[in-house]
Short mmCIF file of C-alpha atoms in Angstrom, two decimals:
data_model
loop_
_atom_site.label_atom_id
_atom_site.label_comp_id
_atom_site.label_asym_id
_atom_site.label_seq_id
_atom_site.Cartn_x
_atom_site.Cartn_y
_atom_site.Cartn_z
CA MET A 1 -10.10 -8.02 -52.92
CA SER A 2 -7.95 -5.44 -51.17
CA TYR A 3 -11.09 -3.95 -49.62
CA SER A 4 -12.06 -7.35 -48.20
CA ILE A 5 -8.58 -7.88 -46.77
CA SER A 6 -8.55 -4.42 -45.22
CA LYS A 7 -11.99 -5.00 -43.73
CA LEU A 8 -10.88 -8.37 -42.36
CA THR A 9 -7.70 -6.82 -40.94
CA LEU A 10 -9.65 -4.09 -39.17
CA SER A 11 -12.05 -6.67 -37.74
CA VAL A 12 -9.18 -8.76 -36.39
CA LEU A 13 -7.49 -5.69 -34.90
CA ALA A 14 -10.74 -4.67 -33.23
CA LEU A 15 -11.13 -8.12 -31.71
CA LEU A 16 -7.53 -8.11 -30.51
CA GLN A 17 -8.00 -4.68 -28.93
CA LEU A 18 -11.20 -5.80 -27.21
CA ASN A 19 -9.44 -8.90 -25.93
CA PHE A 20 -6.53 -6.81 -24.65
CA LEU A 21 -8.85 -4.41 -22.82
CA THR A 22 -10.74 -7.33 -21.29
CA GLN A 23 -7.49 -8.85 -20.05
CA ALA A 24 -6.17 -5.48 -18.86
CA GLN A 25 -9.15 -4.83 -16.59
CA THR A 26 -11.42 -7.52 -15.16
CA GLU A 27 -14.26 -6.78 -12.76
CA LEU A 28 -14.04 -8.62 -9.44
CA THR A 29 -16.68 -11.13 -8.44
CA SER A 30 -18.71 -10.67 -5.25
CA ALA A 31 -16.54 -13.21 -3.43
CA GLU A 32 -13.34 -11.49 -4.64
CA ILE A 33 -14.67 -8.10 -3.53
CA GLU A 34 -15.48 -9.39 -0.06
CA ASN A 35 -12.03 -10.96 0.26
CA PHE A 36 -10.26 -7.83 -1.03
CA GLN A 37 -12.18 -5.51 1.30
CA GLN A 38 -11.33 -7.70 4.26
CA GLN A 39 -7.64 -7.56 3.35
CA VAL A 40 -7.72 -3.77 3.00
CA PHE A 41 -9.55 -3.33 6.32
CA GLU A 42 -7.04 -5.57 8.08
CA LYS A 43 -4.13 -3.64 6.55
CA ALA A 44 -5.71 -0.32 7.54
CA GLU A 45 -5.90 -1.52 11.15
CA GLU A 46 -2.20 -2.37 11.05
CA VAL A 47 -1.10 1.00 9.69
CA GLN A 48 -0.24 3.46 12.46
CA ASN A 49 1.75 5.75 10.22
CA LEU A 50 2.82 5.96 6.61
CA HIS A 51 5.27 8.13 4.75
CA GLY A 52 6.92 8.33 1.36
CA LYS A 53 7.25 10.42 -1.77
CA PHE A 54 4.58 11.57 -4.18
CA ILE A 55 4.32 12.75 -7.76
CA GLN A 56 1.21 14.81 -8.49
CA THR A 57 0.14 15.41 -12.08
CA LYS A 58 -2.64 17.86 -12.96
CA HIS A 59 -4.39 17.37 -16.30
CA GLU A 60 -6.50 20.18 -17.73
CA GLU A 61 -7.98 20.63 -21.19
CA PHE A 62 -6.44 24.09 -21.53
CA LEU A 63 -2.93 22.91 -20.55
CA SER A 64 -0.60 21.97 -23.41
CA SER A 65 1.04 19.43 -21.09
CA PRO A 66 0.23 18.16 -17.58
CA ALA A 67 1.47 20.23 -14.64
CA GLU A 68 3.69 18.08 -12.43
CA SER A 69 4.78 18.61 -8.85
CA SER A 70 6.46 16.33 -6.33
CA GLY A 71 7.41 16.07 -2.70
CA ARG A 72 7.01 14.01 0.46
CA PHE A 73 4.08 13.11 2.66
CA TYR A 74 3.70 11.92 6.26
CA TYR A 75 0.51 10.46 7.70
CA ASN A 76 -0.55 9.01 11.04
CA THR A 77 -3.78 7.75 12.52
CA GLN A 78 -4.07 10.78 14.83
CA ASN A 79 -5.71 12.70 11.97
CA GLN A 80 -2.43 14.29 10.99
CA LEU A 81 -1.16 14.68 7.44
CA ASN A 82 1.87 16.61 6.23
CA TRP A 83 1.85 17.13 2.46
CA SER A 84 5.10 18.89 1.48
CA TYR A 85 5.77 20.07 -2.06
CA GLU A 86 9.44 20.25 -3.04
CA GLU A 87 9.27 20.73 -6.83
CA PRO A 88 8.71 23.00 -8.73
CA PHE A 89 8.18 25.09 -5.58
CA ALA A 90 8.39 24.53 -1.83
CA MET A 91 5.14 24.57 0.12
CA GLU A 92 3.95 22.61 3.14
CA ILE A 93 0.33 21.79 3.90
CA LEU A 94 -0.29 20.47 7.41
CA PHE A 95 -3.57 19.02 8.66
CA THR A 96 -3.51 18.54 12.43
CA ASN A 97 -6.09 18.69 15.22
CA ASP A 98 -8.84 19.58 12.71
CA LYS A 99 -6.83 22.61 11.63
CA LEU A 100 -5.07 23.44 8.39
CA PHE A 101 -1.75 25.29 8.17
CA LEU A 102 0.02 26.48 5.05
CA THR A 103 3.75 27.26 5.05
CA GLU A 104 5.15 29.16 2.08
CA ASN A 105 8.27 31.33 1.74
CA GLY A 106 9.08 30.67 5.39
CA LYS A 107 5.75 32.03 6.59
CA THR A 108 3.00 29.91 8.17
CA ARG A 109 -0.65 30.85 8.29
CA GLU A 110 -3.73 29.01 9.49
CA ILE A 111 -6.51 28.45 6.99
CA ASP A 112 -10.03 28.76 8.32
CA VAL A 113 -11.39 25.31 7.48
CA SER A 114 -14.96 26.35 8.26
CA ALA A 115 -14.67 29.03 5.59
CA TYR A 116 -12.92 26.69 3.16
CA LYS A 117 -14.86 23.44 3.29
CA MET A 118 -12.95 22.28 0.21
CA PHE A 119 -9.71 22.03 2.19
CA ASP A 120 -11.46 20.09 4.95
CA GLN A 121 -12.93 17.61 2.47
CA LEU A 122 -9.63 17.32 0.62
CA SER A 123 -7.77 16.59 3.86
CA GLU A 124 -10.20 13.82 4.76
CA LEU A 125 -10.20 12.47 1.22
CA ILE A 126 -6.41 12.24 0.97
CA SER A 127 -6.04 10.71 4.44
CA GLU A 128 -8.72 8.08 3.88
CA SER A 129 -7.43 7.34 0.39
CA ILE A 130 -3.92 6.74 1.74
CA ASN A 131 -5.09 4.34 4.45
CA GLY A 132 -7.77 2.75 2.25
CA LYS A 133 -10.61 3.46 4.69
CA ILE A 134 -12.47 5.47 2.08
CA ILE A 135 -13.93 2.24 0.67
CA GLN A 136 -15.79 1.82 3.99
CA GLN A 137 -17.79 5.00 3.39
CA GLN A 138 -21.45 4.75 2.43
CA ASP A 139 -21.36 7.93 0.33
CA PHE A 140 -20.01 6.16 -2.75
CA GLU A 141 -21.02 3.53 -5.25
CA ILE A 142 -17.91 1.39 -5.69
CA ALA A 143 -16.83 -0.94 -8.48
CA TYR A 144 -13.72 -3.11 -8.25
CA PHE A 145 -11.42 -4.25 -11.04
CA LYS A 146 -8.27 -6.32 -11.33
CA THR A 147 -5.46 -5.07 -13.56
CA GLU A 148 -2.03 -6.53 -14.16
CA ASN A 149 -0.37 -4.73 -11.25
CA PHE A 150 -3.21 -3.34 -9.15
CA THR A 151 -6.64 -3.86 -7.70
CA GLN A 152 -8.61 -0.78 -8.71
CA ALA A 153 -11.52 0.70 -6.78
CA VAL A 154 -13.67 3.19 -8.70
CA LEU A 155 -15.76 5.38 -6.41
CA LYS A 156 -18.64 7.52 -7.63
CA PRO A 157 -20.39 9.78 -5.10
CA LYS A 158 -24.07 9.11 -4.59
CA ALA A 159 -24.71 12.83 -4.13
CA GLU A 160 -22.41 14.55 -6.62
CA THR A 161 -23.33 18.06 -5.52
CA GLN A 162 -21.75 17.38 -2.12
CA GLN A 163 -18.44 16.10 -3.48
CA LEU A 164 -15.36 17.75 -4.91
CA PHE A 165 -14.87 15.12 -7.57
CA SER A 166 -17.17 13.23 -9.94
CA LYS A 167 -15.09 10.08 -9.55
CA ILE A 168 -12.19 8.76 -7.49
CA GLU A 169 -9.99 5.87 -8.56
CA LEU A 170 -7.75 4.09 -6.07
CA PHE A 171 -5.04 1.66 -7.17
CA PHE A 172 -4.02 -0.85 -4.48
CA ASN A 173 -0.73 -2.72 -4.82
CA ALA A 174 -0.03 -6.34 -3.87
CA ASN A 175 0.46 -5.26 -0.22
CA ASP A 176 -3.08 -3.78 -0.09
CA LEU A 177 -1.71 -0.23 0.10
CA VAL A 178 -2.90 2.61 -2.11
CA GLU A 179 -0.15 3.41 -4.59
CA LYS A 180 -2.05 5.70 -6.98
CA ILE A 181 -4.99 8.06 -6.51
CA LYS A 182 -6.90 9.59 -9.42
CA LEU A 183 -9.21 12.48 -8.59
CA VAL A 184 -11.55 13.16 -11.51
CA GLU A 185 -13.47 16.40 -11.93
CA SER A 186 -14.36 15.73 -15.57
CA GLU A 187 -12.99 13.70 -18.47
CA GLU A 188 -10.57 16.51 -19.34
CA SER A 189 -9.75 17.59 -15.79
CA PHE A 190 -8.21 15.27 -13.22
CA VAL A 191 -5.32 14.88 -10.79
CA MET A 192 -3.17 11.76 -10.63
CA ILE A 193 -1.17 11.20 -7.44
CA GLN A 194 1.46 8.46 -7.39
CA LEU A 195 2.83 7.40 -4.00
CA LYS A 196 6.37 6.01 -3.99
CA ASP A 197 8.88 4.52 -1.55
CA LEU A 198 6.11 3.76 0.94
CA GLN A 199 7.28 3.17 4.51
CA VAL A 200 4.75 1.65 6.92
CA ASN A 201 5.00 2.02 10.72
CA GLN A 202 8.53 3.36 10.54
CA PRO A 203 9.71 6.11 12.92
CA ILE A 204 8.54 9.59 11.92
CA SER A 205 9.87 12.68 13.63
CA GLU A 206 7.17 14.49 15.61
CA ARG A 207 8.49 17.72 14.12
CA VAL A 208 6.81 17.04 10.75
CA PHE A 209 3.43 17.44 12.48
CA GLU A 210 4.39 20.57 14.41
CA VAL A 211 3.26 23.98 13.27
CA THR A 212 6.21 26.09 12.14
CA LYS A 213 6.44 29.31 14.10
#
């Protein structure tokens, strides 16, 4: 009797869990996808600049706990991105005029992007993830889902050997802005970037895009 009750209990719990997962993430219909994409494209056209804070969490199988860093970012449509780490260390990464500059311990050096294609791809990836334009690219197979607080776009590269990541997940908030970015290398290795206090088309000092001498 107790076995039957336990078996029934497990069955009910399994059904409840399946129901919860179904409610937590629902795939968008074709009509919903078309409407969502249109909204994102329209928002991307409106955005001339964007800045805010970020929390970046690195998950690795060999790490006992995720490695967390945080800072501020500044982006504009002139292909400029300032990604400044404040904690646990200070470091500024500046992408401007197709060049990459790294400032650390008060010293700035230019990184040869042609020699480090990874940095070039990462710059483009972060910029186009922030403004949402990445979902216009033809290099990915994209699936869309609706969760309680976000619309999620899951991008898988069609040619994995040419990409840094096996999967990219973008989480768009109710204002059609990317609020979270998940960069997946493998199931055990991924980076989660959360964007906070987003400010759209607000004045940004030109100094944040200037190379420190």
